[in-house]
Amino acid sequence: MNNNKLVVPGAREALERMKYEIASELGITLGADTTSRLNGTIGGEMTRRLVRLGEQYYGSQSR
């Protein structure tokens, strides 16, 4: 069960779109046959991009 609560409306849909965009960029087809390693690759790239966005946002806020 997922107990994570999203604060921003539409965030879940945006994350799903990001997941499929990254999978497409990496040439990975998502589905039941996708290995956990490939899924992890997509999740890792999502995390890197979200951290980068956060750093850019908060970096510009402190100036």
C-alpha positions as MATLAB code, in Angstrom:
seq = 'MNNNKLVVPGAREALERMKYEIASELGITLGADTTSRLNGTIGGEMTRRLVRLGEQYYGSQSR';
ca = [
       0.000    0.000    0.000;
       1.270    3.466   -0.893;
       0.830    5.991    1.926;
       2.625    8.844    0.169;
       0.479   11.964   -0.034;
       1.100   14.300   -2.922;
       0.788   17.958   -2.016;
       0.520   19.336   -5.546;
      -2.578   18.449   -7.575;
      -1.614   16.682  -10.786;
       1.792   15.627   -9.476;
       1.052   11.924   -9.893;
       0.167   12.421  -13.570;
       3.264   14.570  -14.132;
       5.490   11.875  -12.605;
       3.875    9.209  -14.796;
       4.509   11.335  -17.893;
       8.112   11.870  -16.797;
       8.565    8.122  -16.319;
       7.371    7.322  -19.833;
       9.383   10.191  -21.373;
      12.576    8.954  -19.712;
      11.858    5.358  -20.714;
      11.405    6.513  -24.298;
      14.636    8.537  -24.220;
      16.510    5.495  -22.899;
      14.883    3.148  -25.407;
      13.137    1.119  -22.693;
       9.645   -0.264  -23.245;
       7.691   -0.323  -20.001;
       5.497   -3.317  -19.326;
       5.156   -6.578  -17.458;
       8.343   -7.942  -19.035;
      10.541   -4.989  -18.032;
      13.244   -6.097  -15.621;
      13.614   -4.535  -12.209;
      17.069   -3.338  -13.260;
      15.619   -1.343  -16.152;
      12.846   -0.006  -13.930;
      15.534    1.051  -11.468;
      17.378    2.852  -14.255;
      14.257    4.866  -15.006;
      13.619    5.590  -11.323;
      17.226    6.671  -10.810;
      17.079    9.052  -13.752;
      13.773   10.478  -12.474;
      15.404   11.102   -9.096;
      18.445   12.784  -10.673;
      16.229   15.108  -12.716;
      13.961   15.977   -9.793;
      16.959   16.735   -7.564;
      18.453   18.914  -10.321;
      15.156   20.820  -10.635;
      15.030   21.308   -6.871;
      18.603   22.573   -6.767;
      17.889   25.020   -9.572;
      14.724   26.242   -7.874;
      16.189   26.662   -4.401;
      19.480   27.960   -5.755;
      17.627   30.791   -7.480;
      15.567   31.480   -4.331;
      18.610   32.187   -2.152;
      19.906   34.964   -4.334;
];
